[in-house]
mmCIF file of C-alpha atoms (C1' of nucleotides) and ligand atoms in Angstrom:
data_model
loop_
_atom_site.group_PDB
_atom_site.id
_atom_site.type_symbol
_atom_site.label_atom_id
_atom_site.label_comp_id
_atom_site.label_asym_id
_atom_site.label_seq_id
_atom_site.Cartn_x
_atom_site.Cartn_y
_atom_site.Cartn_z
ATOM 1 C CA MET A 166 0.000 0.000 0.000
ATOM 2 C CA LYS A 167 1.802 3.023 -1.220
ATOM 3 C CA LEU A 168 0.279 6.267 -0.097
ATOM 4 C CA LEU A 169 3.018 8.700 -1.059
ATOM 5 C CA THR A 170 5.194 8.214 -4.095
ATOM 6 C CA ARG A 171 8.762 9.308 -4.181
ATOM 7 C CA ASN A 172 8.267 12.620 -5.886
ATOM 8 C CA THR A 173 5.544 13.622 -3.472
ATOM 9 C CA ASP A 174 7.819 12.734 -0.622
ATOM 10 C CA TYR A 175 10.663 14.726 -2.131
ATOM 11 C CA ALA A 176 8.340 17.655 -2.670
ATOM 12 C CA VAL A 177 7.228 17.580 0.940
ATOM 13 C CA ARG A 178 10.788 17.655 2.216
ATOM 14 C CA ALA A 179 11.890 20.351 -0.160
ATOM 15 C CA ILE A 180 8.975 22.525 0.841
ATOM 16 C CA CYS A 181 9.645 21.915 4.508
ATOM 17 C CA CYS A 182 13.192 23.022 3.892
ATOM 18 C CA MET A 183 12.096 26.164 2.156
ATOM 19 C CA ALA A 184 9.563 26.894 4.841
ATOM 20 C CA SER A 185 12.354 27.268 7.354
ATOM 21 C CA LYS A 186 13.494 30.484 5.699
ATOM 22 C CA PRO A 187 10.478 31.925 3.945
ATOM 23 C CA GLU A 188 12.284 34.903 2.451
ATOM 24 C CA LYS A 189 15.270 33.039 1.141
ATOM 25 C CA VAL A 190 15.561 32.138 -2.503
ATOM 26 C CA PHE A 191 16.758 28.565 -2.686
ATOM 27 C CA THR A 192 18.710 27.309 -5.616
ATOM 28 C CA VAL A 193 18.195 23.682 -6.567
ATOM 29 C CA ALA A 194 21.772 22.967 -5.607
ATOM 30 C CA GLU A 195 21.232 24.216 -2.096
ATOM 31 C CA LEU A 196 18.168 22.092 -1.640
ATOM 32 C CA THR A 197 19.830 18.957 -2.930
ATOM 33 C CA ASN A 198 22.730 19.474 -0.578
ATOM 34 C CA GLY A 199 20.418 19.461 2.350
ATOM 35 C CA LEU A 200 18.225 16.653 1.080
ATOM 36 C CA LYS A 201 20.289 14.248 -0.996
ATOM 37 C CA ILE A 202 17.789 14.159 -3.797
ATOM 38 C CA PRO A 203 19.124 13.698 -7.340
ATOM 39 C CA ARG A 204 19.465 17.210 -8.601
ATOM 40 C CA PRO A 205 17.787 17.048 -12.010
ATOM 41 C CA PHE A 206 14.918 15.139 -10.488
ATOM 42 C CA LEU A 207 14.381 17.752 -7.854
ATOM 43 C CA ARG A 208 14.445 20.380 -10.570
ATOM 44 C CA LYS A 209 11.615 18.633 -12.319
ATOM 45 C CA ILE A 210 9.677 18.467 -9.110
ATOM 46 C CA LEU A 211 10.187 22.140 -8.381
ATOM 47 C CA GLN A 212 9.161 23.068 -11.880
ATOM 48 C CA LEU A 213 5.864 21.327 -11.363
ATOM 49 C CA LEU A 214 5.406 22.951 -7.982
ATOM 50 C CA ASN A 215 5.984 26.256 -9.709
ATOM 51 C CA LYS A 216 3.292 25.549 -12.274
ATOM 52 C CA GLU A 217 0.970 24.625 -9.484
ATOM 53 C CA GLY A 218 1.621 27.946 -7.841
ATOM 54 C CA ILE A 219 2.943 26.411 -4.678
ATOM 55 C CA VAL A 220 6.408 27.701 -5.276
ATOM 56 C CA ARG A 221 7.622 30.762 -7.128
ATOM 57 C CA SER A 222 10.657 30.679 -9.377
ATOM 58 C CA THR A 223 13.024 33.352 -10.582
ATOM 59 C CA LYS A 224 15.446 32.737 -13.376
ATOM 60 C CA GLY A 225 18.927 33.919 -13.926
ATOM 61 C CA LEU A 226 21.820 34.572 -11.636
ATOM 62 C CA GLY A 227 20.677 34.784 -8.057
ATOM 63 C CA GLY A 228 17.475 33.054 -9.018
ATOM 64 C CA GLY A 229 15.872 29.995 -7.537
ATOM 65 C CA PHE A 230 12.725 29.010 -5.710
ATOM 66 C CA THR A 231 10.691 30.417 -2.847
ATOM 67 C CA LEU A 232 7.447 29.356 -1.302
ATOM 68 C CA ALA A 233 4.513 31.080 -2.902
ATOM 69 C CA MET A 234 2.139 30.311 -0.046
ATOM 70 C CA LYS A 235 2.233 30.107 3.683
ATOM 71 C CA PRO A 236 3.100 26.616 4.929
ATOM 72 C CA SER A 237 -0.203 26.467 6.724
ATOM 73 C CA ARG A 238 -1.993 26.759 3.400
ATOM 74 C CA ILE A 239 -0.086 24.018 1.621
ATOM 75 C CA PHE A 240 -2.047 20.815 1.939
ATOM 76 C CA LEU A 241 -0.562 17.385 1.621
ATOM 77 C CA SER A 242 -3.574 16.356 -0.401
ATOM 78 C CA VAL A 243 -2.807 19.011 -2.977
ATOM 79 C CA LEU A 244 0.771 17.848 -3.340
ATOM 80 C CA MET A 245 -0.376 14.282 -3.724
ATOM 81 C CA GLU A 246 -2.863 15.252 -6.386
ATOM 82 C CA ALA A 247 -0.203 17.181 -8.245
ATOM 83 C CA PHE A 248 2.234 14.300 -8.339
ATOM 84 C CA GLN A 249 0.021 11.265 -8.161
ATOM 85 C CA GLY A 250 -3.246 12.249 -9.711
ATOM 86 C CA PRO A 251 -6.699 12.357 -8.173
ATOM 87 C CA LEU A 252 -7.166 10.987 -4.679
ATOM 88 C CA LYS A 253 -9.271 8.101 -5.778
ATOM 89 C CA ILE A 254 -8.978 4.509 -4.821
ATOM 90 C CA ASN A 255 -8.927 2.177 -7.766
ATOM 91 C CA GLU A 256 -12.093 1.137 -9.458
ATOM 92 C CA CYS A 257 -12.931 -2.501 -9.632
ATOM 93 C CA ILE A 258 -11.854 -4.437 -12.636
ATOM 94 C CA PHE A 259 -15.122 -5.885 -13.891
ATOM 95 C CA LYS A 260 -17.189 -2.805 -14.093
ATOM 96 C CA LYS A 261 -20.685 -4.020 -14.706
ATOM 97 C CA LYS A 262 -19.830 -7.588 -15.470
ATOM 98 C CA ILE A 263 -19.935 -8.910 -11.988
ATOM 99 C CA CYS A 264 -21.386 -6.305 -9.790
ATOM 100 C CA PRO A 265 -25.070 -6.257 -10.578
ATOM 101 C CA ASP A 266 -25.573 -2.835 -9.139
ATOM 102 C CA ILE A 267 -22.431 -0.918 -8.498
ATOM 103 C CA GLY A 268 -24.252 1.446 -6.216
ATOM 104 C CA ARG A 269 -25.035 -1.385 -3.863
ATOM 105 C CA CYS A 270 -21.885 -3.464 -4.160
ATOM 106 C CA PRO A 271 -20.799 -3.920 -0.573
ATOM 107 C CA LEU A 272 -17.135 -4.098 -1.493
ATOM 108 C CA ARG A 273 -17.303 -0.835 -3.328
ATOM 109 C CA ARG A 274 -19.263 0.733 -0.483
ATOM 110 C CA LYS A 275 -16.603 -0.311 1.927
ATOM 111 C CA ILE A 276 -13.834 0.909 -0.311
ATOM 112 C CA ASN A 277 -15.556 4.224 -0.713
ATOM 113 C CA MET A 278 -15.835 4.618 3.021
ATOM 114 C CA ILE A 279 -12.156 3.915 3.422
ATOM 115 C CA GLU A 280 -11.345 6.356 0.676
ATOM 116 C CA ASP A 281 -13.432 9.097 2.228
ATOM 117 C CA HIS A 282 -11.664 8.677 5.499
ATOM 118 C CA VAL A 283 -8.189 8.623 4.013
ATOM 119 C CA VAL A 284 -8.840 11.646 1.856
ATOM 120 C CA SER A 285 -10.290 13.685 4.654
ATOM 121 C CA GLU A 286 -7.316 12.852 6.825
ATOM 122 C CA LEU A 287 -4.940 13.856 4.073
ATOM 123 C CA ARG A 288 -6.771 17.092 3.532
ATOM 124 C CA SER A 289 -6.200 17.988 7.137
ATOM 125 C CA VAL A 290 -2.420 17.798 6.894
ATOM 126 C CA THR A 291 -0.528 20.919 5.912
ATOM 127 C CA ILE A 292 3.155 21.610 5.634
ATOM 128 C CA GLY A 293 2.600 24.013 8.471
ATOM 129 C CA SER A 294 1.386 21.207 10.678
ATOM 130 C CA LEU A 295 4.424 19.153 9.760
ATOM 131 C CA ILE A 296 7.096 21.670 10.609
ATOM 132 C CA LYS A 297 5.987 22.888 13.965
ATOM 133 C CA LYS A 298 8.564 20.944 15.921
ATOM 134 C CA GLY A 299 7.666 19.068 19.096
ATOM 135 C CA MET B 1312 -3.899 5.233 -4.695
ATOM 136 C CA LYS B 1313 -4.227 1.577 -5.399
ATOM 137 C CA LEU B 1314 -5.708 -0.411 -2.605
ATOM 138 C CA LEU B 1315 -6.378 -3.692 -4.349
ATOM 139 C CA THR B 1316 -4.150 -5.024 -7.076
ATOM 140 C CA ARG B 1317 -5.492 -7.060 -9.905
ATOM 141 C CA ASN B 1318 -4.734 -10.477 -8.556
ATOM 142 C CA THR B 1319 -6.392 -9.663 -5.259
ATOM 143 C CA ASP B 1320 -9.411 -8.443 -7.127
ATOM 144 C CA TYR B 1321 -9.482 -11.583 -9.248
ATOM 145 C CA ALA B 1322 -9.139 -13.711 -6.164
ATOM 146 C CA VAL B 1323 -12.054 -11.973 -4.503
ATOM 147 C CA ARG B 1324 -14.317 -12.567 -7.475
ATOM 148 C CA ALA B 1325 -13.260 -16.151 -7.914
ATOM 149 C CA ILE B 1326 -13.913 -16.873 -4.276
ATOM 150 C CA CYS B 1327 -17.272 -15.149 -4.416
ATOM 151 C CA CYS B 1328 -18.124 -17.369 -7.346
ATOM 152 C CA MET B 1329 -17.104 -20.478 -5.507
ATOM 153 C CA ALA B 1330 -18.987 -19.395 -2.449
ATOM 154 C CA SER B 1331 -22.226 -19.560 -4.369
ATOM 155 C CA LYS B 1332 -21.999 -23.354 -4.541
ATOM 156 C CA PRO B 1333 -19.921 -24.420 -1.588
ATOM 157 C CA GLU B 1334 -19.970 -28.121 -2.385
ATOM 158 C CA LYS B 1335 -19.147 -27.820 -6.054
ATOM 159 C CA VAL B 1336 -15.657 -28.480 -7.304
ATOM 160 C CA PHE B 1337 -14.813 -25.738 -9.769
ATOM 161 C CA THR B 1338 -12.381 -26.288 -12.553
ATOM 162 C CA VAL B 1339 -10.309 -23.302 -13.612
ATOM 163 C CA ALA B 1340 -12.046 -23.318 -16.971
ATOM 164 C CA GLU B 1341 -15.440 -22.958 -15.345
ATOM 165 C CA LEU B 1342 -14.319 -20.044 -13.247
ATOM 166 C CA THR B 1343 -12.725 -18.234 -16.162
ATOM 167 C CA ASN B 1344 -15.886 -18.624 -18.175
ATOM 168 C CA GLY B 1345 -17.853 -16.861 -15.559
ATOM 169 C CA LEU B 1346 -15.244 -14.250 -14.826
ATOM 170 C CA LYS B 1347 -13.293 -13.466 -17.973
ATOM 171 C CA ILE B 1348 -9.962 -13.757 -16.253
ATOM 172 C CA PRO B 1349 -7.007 -15.040 -18.289
ATOM 173 C CA ARG B 1350 -6.967 -18.713 -17.540
ATOM 174 C CA PRO B 1351 -3.309 -19.326 -16.696
ATOM 175 C CA PHE B 1352 -3.297 -16.262 -14.515
ATOM 176 C CA LEU B 1353 -6.274 -17.470 -12.562
ATOM 177 C CA ARG B 1354 -4.560 -20.810 -12.150
ATOM 178 C CA LYS B 1355 -1.621 -19.106 -10.549
ATOM 179 C CA ILE B 1356 -3.914 -17.217 -8.252
ATOM 180 C CA LEU B 1357 -5.794 -20.320 -7.231
ATOM 181 C CA GLN B 1358 -2.580 -22.166 -6.603
ATOM 182 C CA LEU B 1359 -1.538 -19.507 -4.152
ATOM 183 C CA LEU B 1360 -4.951 -19.533 -2.499
ATOM 184 C CA ASN B 1361 -4.505 -23.261 -2.127
ATOM 185 C CA LYS B 1362 -1.153 -22.849 -0.416
ATOM 186 C CA GLU B 1363 -2.719 -20.317 1.891
ATOM 187 C CA GLY B 1364 -5.370 -22.831 2.834
ATOM 188 C CA ILE B 1365 -8.209 -20.671 1.640
ATOM 189 C CA VAL B 1366 -9.090 -23.012 -1.154
ATOM 190 C CA ARG B 1367 -8.660 -26.741 -1.469
ATOM 191 C CA SER B 1368 -7.528 -28.369 -4.666
ATOM 192 C CA THR B 1369 -7.911 -31.848 -6.038
ATOM 193 C CA LYS B 1370 -5.933 -33.040 -8.982
ATOM 194 C CA GLY B 1371 -6.819 -35.287 -11.821
ATOM 195 C CA LEU B 1372 -9.979 -35.859 -13.754
ATOM 196 C CA GLY B 1373 -12.940 -34.347 -11.979
ATOM 197 C CA GLY B 1374 -10.611 -32.277 -9.883
ATOM 198 C CA GLY B 1375 -10.562 -28.571 -9.315
ATOM 199 C CA PHE B 1376 -10.987 -26.104 -6.490
ATOM 200 C CA THR B 1377 -13.383 -25.695 -3.584
ATOM 201 C CA LEU B 1378 -13.478 -23.264 -0.738
ATOM 202 C CA ALA B 1379 -11.636 -24.551 2.276
ATOM 203 C CA MET B 1380 -13.297 -22.127 4.686
ATOM 204 C CA LYS B 1381 -16.649 -20.586 5.231
ATOM 205 C CA PRO B 1382 -17.030 -17.283 3.369
ATOM 206 C CA SER B 1383 -17.613 -15.542 6.664
ATOM 207 C CA ARG B 1384 -14.123 -16.539 7.774
ATOM 208 C CA ILE B 1385 -12.298 -15.329 4.680
ATOM 209 C CA PHE B 1386 -11.060 -11.827 5.326
ATOM 210 C CA LEU B 1387 -10.242 -9.341 2.646
ATOM 211 C CA SER B 1388 -7.182 -8.337 4.612
ATOM 212 C CA VAL B 1389 -5.850 -11.866 4.442
ATOM 213 C CA LEU B 1390 -6.268 -11.993 0.684
ATOM 214 C CA MET B 1391 -4.531 -8.663 0.329
ATOM 215 C CA GLU B 1392 -1.663 -9.816 2.457
ATOM 216 C CA ALA B 1393 -1.332 -12.968 0.421
ATOM 217 C CA PHE B 1394 -1.157 -11.154 -2.886
ATOM 218 C CA GLN B 1395 0.225 -7.781 -1.969
ATOM 219 C CA GLY B 1396 2.335 -8.311 1.081
ATOM 220 C CA PRO B 1397 1.979 -6.843 4.540
ATOM 221 C CA LEU B 1398 -0.660 -4.189 5.111
ATOM 222 C CA LYS B 1399 1.836 -1.465 5.727
ATOM 223 C CA ILE B 1400 1.901 1.991 4.290
ATOM 224 C CA ASN B 1401 5.228 2.953 2.807
ATOM 225 C CA GLU B 1402 8.034 4.131 4.972
ATOM 226 C CA CYS B 1403 9.483 7.540 4.344
ATOM 227 C CA ILE B 1404 12.457 7.884 2.085
ATOM 228 C CA PHE B 1405 14.970 9.629 4.272
ATOM 229 C CA LYS B 1406 14.950 7.367 7.234
ATOM 230 C CA LYS B 1407 16.931 9.198 9.821
ATOM 231 C CA LYS B 1408 18.314 11.894 7.600
ATOM 232 C CA ILE B 1409 15.530 14.368 7.885
ATOM 233 C CA CYS B 1410 13.268 13.233 10.594
ATOM 234 C CA PRO B 1411 15.105 13.940 13.825
ATOM 235 C CA ASP B 1412 12.958 11.568 15.825
ATOM 236 C CA ILE B 1413 10.877 9.223 13.798
ATOM 237 C CA GLY B 1414 8.696 8.497 16.777
ATOM 238 C CA ARG B 1415 7.596 12.099 16.882
ATOM 239 C CA CYS B 1416 7.480 12.949 13.182
ATOM 240 C CA PRO B 1417 4.025 14.388 12.680
ATOM 241 C CA LEU B 1418 3.813 13.160 9.104
ATOM 242 C CA ARG B 1419 4.587 9.643 10.116
ATOM 243 C CA ARG B 1420 2.163 9.863 13.012
ATOM 244 C CA LYS B 1421 -0.541 10.933 10.657
ATOM 245 C CA ILE B 1422 0.299 8.232 8.176
ATOM 246 C CA ASN B 1423 0.248 5.660 10.917
ATOM 247 C CA MET B 1424 -3.166 6.782 12.005
ATOM 248 C CA ILE B 1425 -4.460 6.514 8.484
ATOM 249 C CA GLU B 1426 -2.913 3.104 8.139
ATOM 250 C CA ASP B 1427 -4.482 1.856 11.348
ATOM 251 C CA HIS B 1428 -7.873 2.945 10.203
ATOM 252 C CA VAL B 1429 -7.565 1.436 6.758
ATOM 253 C CA VAL B 1430 -6.272 -1.842 8.071
ATOM 254 C CA SER B 1431 -8.956 -2.180 10.686
ATOM 255 C CA GLU B 1432 -11.599 -1.481 8.080
ATOM 256 C CA LEU B 1433 -10.116 -4.074 5.779
ATOM 257 C CA ARG B 1434 -9.996 -6.623 8.548
ATOM 258 C CA SER B 1435 -13.700 -6.220 9.043
ATOM 259 C CA VAL B 1436 -14.574 -7.209 5.480
ATOM 260 C CA THR B 1437 -15.173 -10.857 4.734
ATOM 261 C CA ILE B 1438 -16.246 -12.618 1.604
ATOM 262 C CA GLY B 1439 -19.347 -13.502 3.514
ATOM 263 C CA SER B 1440 -20.161 -9.868 3.989
ATOM 264 C CA LEU B 1441 -19.663 -9.259 0.295
ATOM 265 C CA ILE B 1442 -21.970 -11.935 -1.049
ATOM 266 C CA LYS B 1443 -25.050 -11.436 1.029
ATOM 267 C CA LYS B 1444 -27.026 -9.681 -1.661
ATOM 268 C CA GLY B 1445 -29.092 -6.566 -0.967
ATOM 269 C "C1'" DT C 952 27.340 43.176 -24.493
ATOM 270 C "C1'" DT C 953 28.757 39.135 -23.242
ATOM 271 C "C1'" DA C 954 29.763 35.349 -19.980
ATOM 272 C "C1'" DT C 955 27.530 32.976 -16.626
ATOM 273 C "C1'" DA C 956 24.236 31.264 -13.413
ATOM 274 C "C1'" DA C 957 20.083 30.111 -12.823
ATOM 275 C "C1'" DT C 958 15.239 27.938 -14.344
ATOM 276 C "C1'" DG C 959 11.760 26.202 -18.425
ATOM 277 C "C1'" DA C 960 10.525 22.715 -21.433
ATOM 278 C "C1'" DT C 961 10.796 18.333 -23.052
ATOM 279 C "C1'" DA C 962 12.382 14.086 -24.641
ATOM 280 C "C1'" DC C 963 14.598 10.238 -23.294
ATOM 281 C "C1'" DC C 964 16.296 6.150 -20.495
ATOM 282 C "C1'" DA C 965 16.388 2.788 -16.391
ATOM 283 C "C1'" DT C 966 14.309 0.321 -12.824
ATOM 284 C "C1'" DT C 967 10.730 -1.813 -10.507
ATOM 285 C "C1'" DT C 968 6.329 -3.607 -10.096
ATOM 286 C "C1'" DT C 969 2.460 -5.679 -11.944
ATOM 287 C "C1'" DA C 970 0.266 -8.610 -15.177
ATOM 288 C "C1'" DG C 971 0.281 -12.461 -17.848
ATOM 289 C "C1'" DT C 972 2.363 -16.918 -20.512
ATOM 290 C "C1'" DA C 973 4.514 -21.205 -21.262
ATOM 291 C "C1'" DT C 974 6.089 -25.554 -20.038
ATOM 292 C "C1'" DC C 975 6.794 -29.612 -17.901
ATOM 293 C "C1'" DA C 976 5.894 -32.521 -13.863
ATOM 294 C "C1'" DT C 977 2.474 -34.750 -10.970
ATOM 295 C "C1'" DT C 978 -1.738 -36.924 -9.701
ATOM 296 C "C1'" DC C 979 -6.212 -38.752 -10.069
ATOM 297 C "C1'" DT C 980 -10.042 -41.162 -12.614
ATOM 298 C "C1'" DG C 981 -11.859 -44.252 -15.803
ATOM 299 C "C1'" DC D 450 -2.421 -46.364 -19.768
ATOM 300 C "C1'" DA D 451 -4.827 -42.020 -21.653
ATOM 301 C "C1'" DG D 452 -6.470 -37.931 -20.569
ATOM 302 C "C1'" DA D 453 -7.989 -34.330 -17.520
ATOM 303 C "C1'" DA D 454 -6.988 -31.811 -14.084
ATOM 304 C "C1'" DT D 455 -3.572 -29.105 -10.798
ATOM 305 C "C1'" DG D 456 1.697 -28.128 -8.985
ATOM 306 C "C1'" DA D 457 5.817 -25.823 -9.705
ATOM 307 C "C1'" DT D 458 8.461 -22.621 -11.839
ATOM 308 C "C1'" DA D 459 10.652 -19.915 -15.166
ATOM 309 C "C1'" DC D 460 9.923 -16.673 -18.468
ATOM 310 C "C1'" DT D 461 7.999 -12.448 -20.988
ATOM 311 C "C1'" DA D 462 5.207 -8.158 -21.574
ATOM 312 C "C1'" DA D 463 3.387 -3.959 -20.142
ATOM 313 C "C1'" DA D 464 2.859 -0.217 -17.169
ATOM 314 C "C1'" DA D 465 4.249 2.810 -13.585
ATOM 315 C "C1'" DT D 466 7.799 4.958 -11.318
ATOM 316 C "C1'" DG D 467 12.180 7.052 -10.834
ATOM 317 C "C1'" DG D 468 15.774 9.462 -12.898
ATOM 318 C "C1'" DT D 469 18.886 11.846 -16.938
ATOM 319 C "C1'" DA D 470 20.156 14.747 -20.616
ATOM 320 C "C1'" DT D 471 19.815 18.576 -23.409
ATOM 321 C "C1'" DC D 472 18.779 22.743 -25.238
ATOM 322 C "C1'" DA D 473 16.178 27.086 -24.754
ATOM 323 C "C1'" DT D 474 15.255 31.154 -22.021
ATOM 324 C "C1'" DT D 475 16.029 34.741 -18.742
ATOM 325 C "C1'" DA D 476 18.367 37.626 -15.453
ATOM 326 C "C1'" DT D 477 22.579 39.501 -13.381
ATOM 327 C "C1'" DA D 478 26.858 41.667 -13.278
ATOM 328 C "C1'" DA D 479 31.539 42.489 -14.884
HETATM 329 S S1 FES E 2171 -17.997 -4.615 -8.965
HETATM 330 FE FE1 FES E 2171 -16.561 -3.246 -8.201
HETATM 331 S S2 FES E 2171 -16.805 -3.304 -6.149
HETATM 332 FE FE2 FES E 2171 -18.466 -4.410 -6.903
HETATM 333 S S1 FES E 2172 11.026 11.155 8.285
HETATM 334 FE FE1 FES E 2172 9.522 9.810 7.681
HETATM 335 S S2 FES E 2172 7.735 10.697 8.285
HETATM 336 FE FE2 FES E 2172 9.244 11.901 9.181
#
DNA sequence: TTATAATGATACCATTTTAGTATCATTCTG
DNA sequence: CAGAATGATACTAAAATGGTATCATTATAA
């Protein structure tokens, strides 16, 4: 059961890193040093985060990435959706074949309940909630 | 987010099928007819179910597979474990690197909570509960 | 104004996991 | 013994994931 894929995980850490100094512009190199993530891969990740508006990029010398939102507004669920697609648990294989009435299929009902719970939990996690140290 | 992989799904359906006539010995061919699962693949699945003691096989002419347990005792969680490994949500990537104290990492705590919920839900689903039609 | 340091865009490759096949051995029944 | 079934196991195919490479663009500063 994989909940977070690697790029989501990387994204989370990178953002946590950046959240520690909100004003600083981080170059990819700096972030990789701290995090030991393959550099070109992290670049790709940051580029997507930029498109998503979670991070802001500036080009050229002295450029790099900064958070575009407050950590408390960055939801784990949003990161997961960006990197892993919609938060949906897989459909069943035999659509109508087996299940006479998909609306009443007890397996699907159960799966949907699980999904609802998982998703609502994920939606409650923000980067902000992750970095406030204990 | 994939909860059930294909072979688990196939296994569930095959078992549901078999549960409808508990005394009948099903040949693989019969099951594939009903279910449209690639025959050799279903064989492999049934062989594993046999090893797990969920299904009983008899060889030779007139042989095939029967359920070895009552549907109400066959848990979805057990099938998932058999086909997909332990019901554990992925560990984080940077073991000790980032997380100063894994016991206190709020992300991990959250993930663990989600995992506990999912697993306990899955443990409550049996084939029996799936086949009692509404 | 040009060299350089940064990201943007994108195509490509590698690895791992999942899905599915093929084959031969074994066993049971008639 | 013939044939119908599964047992065991090795192999292949396809998809998802993880990671590289490359060239274009932009900004800074000597
Ligand atoms: S057919 Fe998909 S859960 Fe019932
Ligand atoms: S390091 Fe894994 S969840 Fe904190």
